[in-house]
């Protein structure tokens, strides 16, 4: 099922407009990141993964976009149905950056990937871990609650 939300992109139907609007005045890493977001929004998952990997390899010192791109690789893997790849990639990201600002989102992505691959116990474990670090992120808390209720239902 393609119930994936790409809320970070405006104008997703107009690829070049979205990239040029979002990328105005950005660094090379930022432009490449928005290119990846555009591919992701248009369900060109392999192109998105490629763009995000280029952010990592070509701009290793760009603190603003490095973690974001790494996280988006996990989202793209999950969106294209590679749940094992999403779990592996995002788990490594969390292990390398346990205090990253969006660790709750990363744990949620891992939990959702386990859910999609049929491992209910691991899904529940990661969703509960995500819930424990969600803080005041109400959107994440709603997603977690929905996923947990689907597991229990």
CSV table of C-alpha atoms in Angstrom, one decimal:
chain,number,residue,atom,x,y,z
A,1,UNK,CA,0.0,0.0,0.0
A,2,UNK,CA,1.2,3.4,-0.9
A,3,UNK,CA,-0.1,5.2,2.2
A,4,UNK,CA,3.1,7.2,2.5
A,5,UNK,CA,2.9,10.9,3.2
A,6,UNK,CA,5.3,13.4,1.7
A,7,UNK,CA,4.3,16.5,3.6
A,8,UNK,CA,7.6,18.2,3.2
A,9,UNK,CA,7.0,18.9,-0.5
A,10,UNK,CA,4.9,21.7,-1.9
A,11,UNK,CA,4.0,21.6,-5.6
A,12,UNK,CA,4.8,17.9,-5.8
A,13,UNK,CA,2.9,17.7,-9.1
A,14,UNK,CA,5.4,20.1,-10.7
A,15,UNK,CA,8.8,18.6,-10.1
A,16,UNK,CA,11.0,21.4,-11.3
A,17,UNK,CA,8.9,24.1,-9.7
A,18,UNK,CA,9.1,22.3,-6.4
A,19,UNK,CA,12.9,21.9,-6.6
A,20,UNK,CA,13.6,25.4,-7.7
A,21,UNK,CA,11.2,26.9,-5.2
A,22,UNK,CA,12.5,24.9,-2.3
A,23,UNK,CA,16.1,25.1,-3.3
A,24,UNK,CA,16.4,28.9,-3.8
A,25,UNK,CA,19.4,30.3,-2.0
A,26,UNK,CA,20.5,26.9,-0.7
A,27,UNK,CA,23.9,25.2,-0.6
A,28,UNK,CA,24.8,22.4,-3.0
A,29,UNK,CA,23.7,19.9,-0.3
A,30,UNK,CA,20.4,21.7,0.1
A,31,UNK,CA,19.7,21.7,-3.6
A,32,UNK,CA,20.6,18.0,-3.8
A,33,UNK,CA,18.4,17.3,-0.7
A,34,UNK,CA,15.4,19.0,-2.3
A,35,UNK,CA,16.0,17.1,-5.5
A,36,UNK,CA,15.8,13.9,-3.5
A,37,UNK,CA,12.6,15.1,-1.8
A,38,UNK,CA,11.1,15.8,-5.2
A,39,UNK,CA,11.9,12.3,-6.4
A,40,UNK,CA,10.5,10.9,-3.2
A,41,UNK,CA,7.3,12.9,-3.6
A,42,UNK,CA,6.9,11.6,-7.1
A,43,UNK,CA,7.5,8.0,-6.1
A,44,UNK,CA,10.9,7.8,-8.0
A,45,UNK,CA,12.4,6.0,-5.0
A,46,UNK,CA,15.7,4.9,-6.5
A,47,UNK,CA,16.3,8.4,-7.8
A,48,UNK,CA,15.5,9.8,-4.4
A,49,UNK,CA,17.9,7.3,-2.7
A,50,UNK,CA,20.6,8.2,-5.2
A,51,UNK,CA,20.2,11.9,-4.5
A,52,UNK,CA,20.3,11.5,-0.7
A,53,UNK,CA,23.3,9.2,-1.0
A,54,UNK,CA,25.1,11.9,-3.0
A,55,UNK,CA,24.3,14.4,-0.2
A,56,UNK,CA,26.1,12.1,2.2
A,57,UNK,CA,29.1,11.4,-0.1
A,58,UNK,CA,29.6,14.9,-1.6
A,59,UNK,CA,28.8,17.0,1.5
A,60,UNK,CA,30.0,14.9,4.5
A,61,UNK,CA,30.5,18.0,6.6
A,62,UNK,CA,27.1,19.6,6.0
A,63,UNK,CA,25.5,19.2,9.4
A,64,UNK,CA,22.1,20.6,8.3
A,65,UNK,CA,21.4,18.1,5.5
A,66,UNK,CA,23.5,15.1,6.4
A,67,UNK,CA,21.2,13.6,9.0
A,68,UNK,CA,18.1,14.6,7.1
A,69,UNK,CA,19.3,12.9,3.9
A,70,UNK,CA,20.3,9.8,5.9
A,71,UNK,CA,16.8,9.6,7.4
A,72,UNK,CA,15.2,10.1,4.0
A,73,UNK,CA,17.1,7.1,2.6
A,74,UNK,CA,15.2,5.0,5.2
A,75,UNK,CA,11.9,6.6,4.3
A,76,UNK,CA,12.5,6.0,0.6
A,77,UNK,CA,13.5,2.4,1.2
A,78,UNK,CA,10.3,1.8,3.2
A,79,UNK,CA,8.1,3.7,0.6
A,80,UNK,CA,9.4,1.4,-2.2
A,81,UNK,CA,8.6,-1.7,-0.1
A,82,UNK,CA,12.1,-2.6,0.9
A,83,UNK,CA,11.3,-3.0,4.6
A,84,UNK,CA,14.4,-5.0,5.4
A,85,UNK,CA,16.5,-2.3,3.8
A,86,UNK,CA,14.6,0.4,5.7
A,87,UNK,CA,15.1,-1.4,9.0
A,88,UNK,CA,18.8,-2.1,8.4
A,89,UNK,CA,19.5,1.5,7.2
A,90,UNK,CA,17.5,3.3,9.9
A,91,UNK,CA,18.8,1.0,12.7
A,92,UNK,CA,22.4,1.9,11.7
A,93,UNK,CA,21.5,5.6,11.6
A,94,UNK,CA,20.1,5.4,15.2
A,95,UNK,CA,23.1,3.4,16.4
A,96,UNK,CA,25.4,6.1,15.0
A,97,UNK,CA,23.3,9.0,16.2
A,98,UNK,CA,21.3,8.0,19.3
A,99,UNK,CA,20.8,11.6,20.3
A,100,UNK,CA,19.7,12.9,16.9
A,101,UNK,CA,16.7,15.3,17.1
A,102,UNK,CA,14.4,13.0,15.1
A,103,UNK,CA,15.2,9.7,16.8
A,104,UNK,CA,11.5,9.2,17.6
A,105,UNK,CA,10.7,9.4,13.9
A,106,UNK,CA,13.5,7.0,13.1
A,107,UNK,CA,12.3,4.5,15.7
A,108,UNK,CA,8.7,4.9,14.3
A,109,UNK,CA,10.0,4.2,10.8
A,110,UNK,CA,11.7,1.0,12.0
A,111,UNK,CA,8.6,0.0,13.9
A,112,UNK,CA,6.3,0.6,10.9
A,113,UNK,CA,8.7,-1.3,8.7
A,114,UNK,CA,8.6,-4.3,11.0
A,115,UNK,CA,4.8,-4.0,11.0
A,116,UNK,CA,4.7,-4.0,7.2
A,117,UNK,CA,7.0,-7.0,7.1
A,118,UNK,CA,4.7,-8.9,9.5
A,119,UNK,CA,6.9,-8.9,12.7
A,120,UNK,CA,4.3,-7.7,15.1
A,121,UNK,CA,6.4,-8.1,18.3
A,122,UNK,CA,9.4,-6.1,16.9
A,123,UNK,CA,7.0,-3.5,15.5
A,124,UNK,CA,5.3,-3.1,18.9
A,125,UNK,CA,8.7,-2.8,20.6
A,126,UNK,CA,10.0,-0.1,18.3
A,127,UNK,CA,6.7,1.8,18.3
A,128,UNK,CA,6.8,1.9,22.1
A,129,UNK,CA,10.4,3.0,22.1
A,130,UNK,CA,9.4,5.7,19.7
A,131,UNK,CA,6.6,6.7,22.0
A,132,UNK,CA,9.0,7.0,24.9
A,133,UNK,CA,11.1,9.6,23.1
A,134,UNK,CA,8.4,11.4,21.2
A,135,UNK,CA,8.4,14.3,23.7
A,136,UNK,CA,5.8,16.9,22.7
A,137,UNK,CA,5.7,15.9,19.1
A,138,UNK,CA,1.9,15.5,18.8
A,139,UNK,CA,1.9,14.5,15.2
A,140,UNK,CA,4.4,11.6,15.9
A,141,UNK,CA,2.4,10.6,18.9
A,142,UNK,CA,-0.8,10.3,16.8
A,143,UNK,CA,1.0,8.2,14.2
A,144,UNK,CA,2.4,5.9,16.9
A,145,UNK,CA,-1.0,5.6,18.6
A,146,UNK,CA,-2.7,4.7,15.2
A,147,UNK,CA,0.0,2.1,14.4
A,148,UNK,CA,-0.2,0.5,17.9
A,149,UNK,CA,-4.0,0.3,17.7
A,150,UNK,CA,-3.7,-1.3,14.2
A,151,UNK,CA,-1.3,-3.9,15.7
A,152,UNK,CA,-3.7,-4.7,18.6
A,153,UNK,CA,-6.8,-4.7,16.4
